[in-house]
PDB file of N, CA and C in Angstrom:
ATOM      1  N   UNK A   1      22.331  10.069 -15.766  1.00 60.00           N
ATOM      2  CA  UNK A   1      22.580  10.650 -14.528  1.00 60.00           C
ATOM      3  C   UNK A   1      23.193  11.953 -14.631  1.00 60.00           C
ATOM      4  N   UNK A   2      23.769  13.143 -14.816  1.00 81.00           N
ATOM      5  CA  UNK A   2      25.234  14.208 -14.878  1.00 81.00           C
ATOM      6  C   UNK A   2      26.372  13.594 -14.006  1.00 81.00           C
ATOM      7  N   UNK A   3      27.073  14.266 -14.142  1.00 88.00           N
ATOM      8  CA  UNK A   3      28.099  14.382 -13.671  1.00 88.00           C
ATOM      9  C   UNK A   3      28.636  14.916 -12.723  1.00 88.00           C
ATOM     10  N   UNK A   4      28.113  15.851 -12.555  1.00 92.00           N
ATOM     11  CA  UNK A   4      27.686  16.726 -11.479  1.00 92.00           C
ATOM     12  C   UNK A   4      26.639  16.612 -10.529  1.00 92.00           C
ATOM     13  N   UNK A   5      25.991  15.768 -10.501  1.00 95.00           N
ATOM     14  CA  UNK A   5      24.619  15.524  -9.883  1.00 95.00           C
ATOM     15  C   UNK A   5      24.517  14.341  -8.545  1.00 95.00           C
ATOM     16  N   UNK A   6      23.794  14.712  -7.306  1.00 93.00           N
ATOM     17  CA  UNK A   6      24.005  13.896  -6.623  1.00 93.00           C
ATOM     18  C   UNK A   6      22.885  12.572  -6.950  1.00 93.00           C
ATOM     19  N   UNK A   7      23.324  11.272  -6.873  1.00 93.00           N
ATOM     20  CA  UNK A   7      22.013  10.565  -7.262  1.00 93.00           C
ATOM     21  C   UNK A   7      21.251  10.362  -6.267  1.00 93.00           C
ATOM     22  N   UNK A   8      21.403  10.565  -5.252  1.00 93.00           N
ATOM     23  CA  UNK A   8      20.074  10.580  -4.264  1.00 93.00           C
ATOM     24  C   UNK A   8      19.077  11.637  -4.273  1.00 93.00           C
ATOM     25  N   UNK A   9      19.877  12.727  -4.307  1.00 91.00           N
ATOM     26  CA  UNK A   9      18.736  14.437  -4.244  1.00 91.00           C
ATOM     27  C   UNK A   9      18.528  14.823  -5.453  1.00 91.00           C
ATOM     28  N   UNK A  10      19.952  14.445  -6.654  1.00 92.00           N
ATOM     29  CA  UNK A  10      20.027  15.316  -8.013  1.00 92.00           C
ATOM     30  C   UNK A  10      20.625  16.863  -7.659  1.00 92.00           C
ATOM     31  N   UNK A  11      20.650  17.485  -6.681  1.00 92.00           N
ATOM     32  CA  UNK A  11      21.261  18.074  -6.246  1.00 92.00           C
ATOM     33  C   UNK A  11      22.711  18.365  -6.981  1.00 92.00           C
ATOM     34  N   UNK A  12      23.314  19.962  -7.525  1.00 92.00           N
ATOM     35  CA  UNK A  12      24.470  19.869  -7.766  1.00 92.00           C
ATOM     36  C   UNK A  12      26.025  19.359  -6.577  1.00 92.00           C
ATOM     37  N   UNK A  13      26.900  18.724  -6.949  1.00 94.00           N
ATOM     38  CA  UNK A  13      27.872  18.093  -6.277  1.00 94.00           C
ATOM     39  C   UNK A  13      28.380  19.044  -5.775  1.00 94.00           C
ATOM     40  N   UNK A  14      28.686  20.083  -6.609  1.00 91.00           N
ATOM     41  CA  UNK A  14      29.828  21.265  -6.257  1.00 91.00           C
ATOM     42  C   UNK A  14      29.123  21.841  -4.864  1.00 91.00           C
ATOM     43  N   UNK A  15      27.599  22.390  -4.767  1.00 90.00           N
ATOM     44  CA  UNK A  15      27.147  22.566  -3.433  1.00 90.00           C
ATOM     45  C   UNK A  15      26.959  21.996  -2.392  1.00 90.00           C
ATOM     46  N   UNK A  16      26.518  20.454  -2.743  1.00 92.00           N
ATOM     47  CA  UNK A  16      25.504  19.559  -1.818  1.00 92.00           C
ATOM     48  C   UNK A  16      27.019  19.376  -1.141  1.00 92.00           C
ATOM     49  N   UNK A  17      28.401  18.875  -1.527  1.00 93.00           N
ATOM     50  CA  UNK A  17      29.509  18.408  -0.702  1.00 93.00           C
ATOM     51  C   UNK A  17      30.137  19.347   0.028  1.00 93.00           C
ATOM     52  N   UNK A  18      29.622  20.670  -0.193  1.00 92.00           N
ATOM     53  CA  UNK A  18      30.631  21.963   0.259  1.00 92.00           C
ATOM     54  C   UNK A  18      30.359  22.484   1.683  1.00 92.00           C
ATOM     55  N   UNK A  19      30.827  21.816   2.503  1.00 88.00           N
ATOM     56  CA  UNK A  19      30.544  21.890   3.886  1.00 88.00           C
ATOM     57  C   UNK A  19      31.262  22.955   4.278  1.00 88.00           C
ATOM     58  N   UNK A  20      32.034  23.800   3.422  1.00 91.00           N
ATOM     59  CA  UNK A  20      32.800  25.034   4.168  1.00 91.00           C
ATOM     60  C   UNK A  20      32.193  26.429   3.818  1.00 91.00           C
ATOM     61  N   UNK A  21      31.412  26.264   2.569  1.00 90.00           N
ATOM     62  CA  UNK A  21      30.439  27.727   2.135  1.00 90.00           C
ATOM     63  C   UNK A  21      29.237  27.447   2.230  1.00 90.00           C
ATOM     64  N   UNK A  22      28.301  26.812   2.649  1.00 90.00           N
ATOM     65  CA  UNK A  22      27.174  25.977   2.181  1.00 90.00           C
ATOM     66  C   UNK A  22      26.509  24.774   3.522  1.00 90.00           C
ATOM     67  N   UNK A  23      25.369  25.820   3.671  1.00 93.00           N
ATOM     68  CA  UNK A  23      24.519  24.780   5.327  1.00 93.00           C
ATOM     69  C   UNK A  23      23.112  24.591   4.434  1.00 93.00           C
ATOM     70  N   UNK A  24      22.330  23.914   4.672  1.00 93.00           N
ATOM     71  CA  UNK A  24      21.364  23.193   4.632  1.00 93.00           C
ATOM     72  C   UNK A  24      20.103  23.884   5.520  1.00 93.00           C
ATOM     73  N   UNK A  25      19.007  24.163   5.136  1.00 95.00           N
ATOM     74  CA  UNK A  25      18.263  24.678   6.010  1.00 95.00           C
ATOM     75  C   UNK A  25      16.836  23.321   5.511  1.00 95.00           C
ATOM     76  N   UNK A  26      16.752  22.599   6.201  1.00 96.00           N
ATOM     77  CA  UNK A  26      15.707  21.656   6.134  1.00 96.00           C
ATOM     78  C   UNK A  26      14.206  21.982   6.854  1.00 96.00           C
ATOM     79  N   UNK A  27      13.063  21.769   5.877  1.00 97.00           N
ATOM     80  CA  UNK A  27      12.007  22.362   6.209  1.00 97.00           C
ATOM     81  C   UNK A  27      10.763  21.159   5.556  1.00 97.00           C
ATOM     82  N   UNK A  28       9.732  20.468   5.894  1.00 96.00           N
ATOM     83  CA  UNK A  28       8.806  19.782   5.465  1.00 96.00           C
ATOM     84  C   UNK A  28       6.972  20.515   5.601  1.00 96.00           C
ATOM     85  N   UNK A  29       6.320  19.859   4.371  1.00 96.00           N
ATOM     86  CA  UNK A  29       5.335  20.493   4.641  1.00 96.00           C
ATOM     87  C   UNK A  29       4.555  18.722   4.754  1.00 96.00           C
ATOM     88  N   UNK A  30       2.997  18.771   4.883  1.00 96.00           N
ATOM     89  CA  UNK A  30       2.364  17.328   5.405  1.00 96.00           C
ATOM     90  C   UNK A  30       1.472  17.432   3.733  1.00 96.00           C
ATOM     91  N   UNK A  31       1.535  16.441   3.066  1.00 97.00           N
ATOM     92  CA  UNK A  31       0.709  16.147   2.340  1.00 97.00           C
ATOM     93  C   UNK A  31      -0.268  15.294   3.056  1.00 97.00           C
ATOM     94  N   UNK A  32      -1.846  15.648   3.523  1.00 97.00           N
ATOM     95  CA  UNK A  32      -2.703  14.669   3.936  1.00 97.00           C
ATOM     96  C   UNK A  32      -2.991  13.440   2.911  1.00 97.00           C
ATOM     97  N   UNK A  33      -3.116  13.951   2.046  1.00 97.00           N
ATOM     98  CA  UNK A  33      -3.898  13.114   0.786  1.00 97.00           C
ATOM     99  C   UNK A  33      -2.765  11.350   1.073  1.00 97.00           C
ATOM    100  N   UNK A  34      -1.397  11.922   0.891  1.00 96.00           N
ATOM    101  CA  UNK A  34      -0.159  10.965   0.829  1.00 96.00           C
ATOM    102  C   UNK A  34      -0.054   9.902   2.171  1.00 96.00           C
ATOM    103  N   UNK A  35      -0.685  10.643   2.923  1.00 96.00           N
ATOM    104  CA  UNK A  35      -0.364  10.329   4.680  1.00 96.00           C
ATOM    105  C   UNK A  35      -1.755   8.940   4.790  1.00 96.00           C
ATOM    106  N   UNK A  36      -3.024  10.151   4.326  1.00 97.00           N
ATOM    107  CA  UNK A  36      -4.344   8.918   4.292  1.00 97.00           C
ATOM    108  C   UNK A  36      -4.100   7.527   3.425  1.00 97.00           C
ATOM    109  N   UNK A  37      -3.629   7.859   2.097  1.00 97.00           N
ATOM    110  CA  UNK A  37      -3.441   6.401   1.722  1.00 97.00           C
ATOM    111  C   UNK A  37      -2.264   5.711   2.546  1.00 97.00           C
ATOM    112  N   UNK A  38      -1.854   5.965   2.612  1.00 96.00           N
ATOM    113  CA  UNK A  38      -0.697   5.169   3.654  1.00 96.00           C
ATOM    114  C   UNK A  38      -1.252   4.425   4.873  1.00 96.00           C
ATOM    115  N   UNK A  39      -1.984   5.676   5.431  1.00 96.00           N
ATOM    116  CA  UNK A  39      -2.921   5.078   6.570  1.00 96.00           C
ATOM    117  C   UNK A  39      -3.645   3.289   6.466  1.00 96.00           C
ATOM    118  N   UNK A  40      -4.370   3.754   5.248  1.00 96.00           N
ATOM    119  CA  UNK A  40      -5.854   3.157   4.849  1.00 96.00           C
ATOM    120  C   UNK A  40      -5.177   1.710   4.614  1.00 96.00           C
ATOM    121  N   UNK A  41      -3.391   1.812   3.612  1.00 95.00           N
ATOM    122  CA  UNK A  41      -2.585   0.629   3.187  1.00 95.00           C
ATOM    123  C   UNK A  41      -2.107   0.001   4.592  1.00 95.00           C
ATOM    124  N   UNK A  42      -2.148   0.429   5.413  1.00 94.00           N
ATOM    125  CA  UNK A  42      -1.317  -0.084   6.419  1.00 94.00           C
ATOM    126  C   UNK A  42      -2.496  -0.964   7.543  1.00 94.00           C
ATOM    127  N   UNK A  43      -3.349  -0.166   7.306  1.00 95.00           N
ATOM    128  CA  UNK A  43      -5.051  -0.528   8.093  1.00 95.00           C
ATOM    129  C   UNK A  43      -4.920  -1.749   7.548  1.00 95.00           C
ATOM    130  N   UNK A  44      -5.710  -2.189   5.467  1.00 94.00           N
ATOM    131  CA  UNK A  44      -5.923  -2.738   5.374  1.00 94.00           C
ATOM    132  C   UNK A  44      -5.038  -4.040   4.751  1.00 94.00           C
ATOM    133  N   UNK A  45      -3.962  -3.711   4.135  1.00 91.00           N
ATOM    134  CA  UNK A  45      -3.038  -4.399   3.941  1.00 91.00           C
ATOM    135  C   UNK A  45      -1.990  -5.238   4.932  1.00 91.00           C
ATOM    136  N   UNK A  46      -1.696  -4.743   6.013  1.00 85.00           N
ATOM    137  CA  UNK A  46      -1.207  -4.981   6.963  1.00 85.00           C
ATOM    138  C   UNK A  46      -1.636  -5.520   8.205  1.00 85.00           C
ATOM    139  N   UNK A  47      -3.383  -4.912   8.406  1.00 91.00           N
ATOM    140  CA  UNK A  47      -3.997  -5.526   9.549  1.00 91.00           C
ATOM    141  C   UNK A  47      -2.943  -4.663  10.583  1.00 91.00           C
ATOM    142  N   UNK A  48      -2.798  -3.637  10.512  1.00 92.00           N
ATOM    143  CA  UNK A  48      -2.275  -2.347  11.866  1.00 92.00           C
ATOM    144  C   UNK A  48      -3.503  -2.467  12.454  1.00 92.00           C
ATOM    145  N   UNK A  49      -3.297  -1.677  13.863  1.00 95.00           N
ATOM    146  CA  UNK A  49      -3.960  -1.143  14.157  1.00 95.00           C
ATOM    147  C   UNK A  49      -4.333   0.324  14.345  1.00 95.00           C
ATOM    148  N   UNK A  50      -5.357   0.880  14.745  1.00 94.00           N
ATOM    149  CA  UNK A  50      -5.201   2.439  14.465  1.00 94.00           C
ATOM    150  C   UNK A  50      -3.941   2.826  14.702  1.00 94.00           C
ATOM    151  N   UNK A  51      -3.199   2.681  16.048  1.00 95.00           N
ATOM    152  CA  UNK A  51      -2.518   3.871  16.752  1.00 95.00           C
ATOM    153  C   UNK A  51      -0.883   3.392  15.647  1.00 95.00           C
ATOM    154  N   UNK A  52      -0.572   2.299  15.643  1.00 94.00           N
ATOM    155  CA  UNK A  52       0.185   1.674  14.418  1.00 94.00           C
ATOM    156  C   UNK A  52       0.119   2.206  12.928  1.00 94.00           C
ATOM    157  N   UNK A  53      -1.185   2.194  12.566  1.00 95.00           N
ATOM    158  CA  UNK A  53      -0.790   3.034  11.122  1.00 95.00           C
ATOM    159  C   UNK A  53      -1.013   4.386  11.260  1.00 95.00           C
ATOM    160  N   UNK A  54      -0.856   4.694  12.036  1.00 94.00           N
ATOM    161  CA  UNK A  54      -0.684   6.517  12.289  1.00 94.00           C
ATOM    162  C   UNK A  54       0.833   6.398  12.093  1.00 94.00           C
ATOM    163  N   UNK A  55       1.820   5.942  12.778  1.00 93.00           N
ATOM    164  CA  UNK A  55       2.649   5.952  13.307  1.00 93.00           C
ATOM    165  C   UNK A  55       3.367   5.848  11.594  1.00 93.00           C
ATOM    166  N   UNK A  56       3.148   4.895  11.361  1.00 92.00           N
ATOM    167  CA  UNK A  56       3.565   4.149   9.767  1.00 92.00           C
ATOM    168  C   UNK A  56       3.216   4.794   8.395  1.00 92.00           C
ATOM    169  N   UNK A  57       2.243   5.999   8.680  1.00 95.00           N
ATOM    170  CA  UNK A  57       1.433   6.864   7.784  1.00 95.00           C
ATOM    171  C   UNK A  57       2.141   8.421   7.582  1.00 95.00           C
ATOM    172  N   UNK A  58       2.560   8.450   8.909  1.00 93.00           N
ATOM    173  CA  UNK A  58       2.919   9.907   9.256  1.00 93.00           C
ATOM    174  C   UNK A  58       4.571  10.698   8.043  1.00 93.00           C
ATOM    175  N   UNK A  59       5.200   9.802   8.382  1.00 95.00           N
ATOM    176  CA  UNK A  59       6.516  10.328   7.095  1.00 95.00           C
ATOM    177  C   UNK A  59       5.956  10.082   5.741  1.00 95.00           C
ATOM    178  N   UNK A  60       4.540   9.113   5.568  1.00 95.00           N
ATOM    179  CA  UNK A  60       4.936   9.091   4.026  1.00 95.00           C
ATOM    180  C   UNK A  60       4.309  10.581   3.639  1.00 95.00           C
ATOM    181  N   UNK A  61       3.644  11.300   4.591  1.00 94.00           N
ATOM    182  CA  UNK A  61       2.729  12.525   3.858  1.00 94.00           C
ATOM    183  C   UNK A  61       4.367  13.209   3.966  1.00 94.00           C
ATOM    184  N   UNK A  62       5.204  13.400   4.659  1.00 96.00           N
ATOM    185  CA  UNK A  62       5.893  14.541   4.963  1.00 96.00           C
ATOM    186  C   UNK A  62       6.490  14.430   2.858  1.00 96.00           C
ATOM    187  N   UNK A  63       6.650  15.992   2.793  1.00 95.00           N
ATOM    188  CA  UNK A  63       7.233  16.259   1.567  1.00 95.00           C
ATOM    189  C   UNK A  63       8.836  17.200   2.310  1.00 95.00           C
ATOM    190  N   UNK A  64       9.841  16.636   2.032  1.00 95.00           N
ATOM    191  CA  UNK A  64      10.825  17.665   2.583  1.00 95.00           C
ATOM    192  C   UNK A  64      11.796  17.980   2.032  1.00 95.00           C
ATOM    193  N   UNK A  65      12.482  19.513   1.971  1.00 94.00           N
ATOM    194  CA  UNK A  65      12.955  20.440   1.066  1.00 94.00           C
ATOM    195  C   UNK A  65      14.921  20.767   1.902  1.00 94.00           C
ATOM    196  N   UNK A  66      15.154  20.843   0.872  1.00 94.00           N
ATOM    197  CA  UNK A  66      16.472  21.448   1.837  1.00 94.00           C
ATOM    198  C   UNK A  66      16.966  22.767   1.105  1.00 94.00           C
ATOM    199  N   UNK A  67      16.940  24.064   1.539  1.00 93.00           N
ATOM    200  CA  UNK A  67      17.458  24.930   0.985  1.00 93.00           C
ATOM    201  C   UNK A  67      18.668  25.618   1.111  1.00 93.00           C
ATOM    202  N   UNK A  68      19.547  25.916   0.570  1.00 91.00           N
ATOM    203  CA  UNK A  68      20.676  26.294   0.407  1.00 91.00           C
ATOM    204  C   UNK A  68      21.048  27.972   1.793  1.00 91.00           C
ATOM    205  N   UNK A  69      21.842  27.599   2.116  1.00 92.00           N
ATOM    206  CA  UNK A  69      22.192  28.574   3.328  1.00 92.00           C
ATOM    207  C   UNK A  69      23.134  28.965   3.153  1.00 92.00           C
ATOM    208  N   UNK A  70      23.970  30.186   2.722  1.00 90.00           N
ATOM    209  CA  UNK A  70      25.640  30.606   2.950  1.00 90.00           C
ATOM    210  C   UNK A  70      26.058  31.137   4.249  1.00 90.00           C
ATOM    211  N   UNK A  71      27.342  30.047   4.019  1.00 86.00           N
ATOM    212  CA  UNK A  71      27.940  30.044   5.702  1.00 86.00           C
ATOM    213  C   UNK A  71      28.632  31.408   6.172  1.00 86.00           C
ATOM    214  N   UNK A  72      28.186  31.983   6.835  1.00 80.00           N
ATOM    215  CA  UNK A  72      29.153  33.558   6.778  1.00 80.00           C
ATOM    216  C   UNK A  72      30.695  33.281   6.779  1.00 80.00           C
TER     217      UNK A  72
END
């Protein structure tokens, strides 16, 4: 790990901790393949019903992104 790197997201700490000058716009895309794998695992490994398996699988397919937005 680098000295100026967030251990969780890998972002540069001089930017990720600077709330005075930088804000973050967060979005996500859905990976249907990852969600389908998680759904199948929930059904087969945990015996989840269809509704519970879908609830468990939804977050597994989300690919989160944060883009820096300079504060005005």
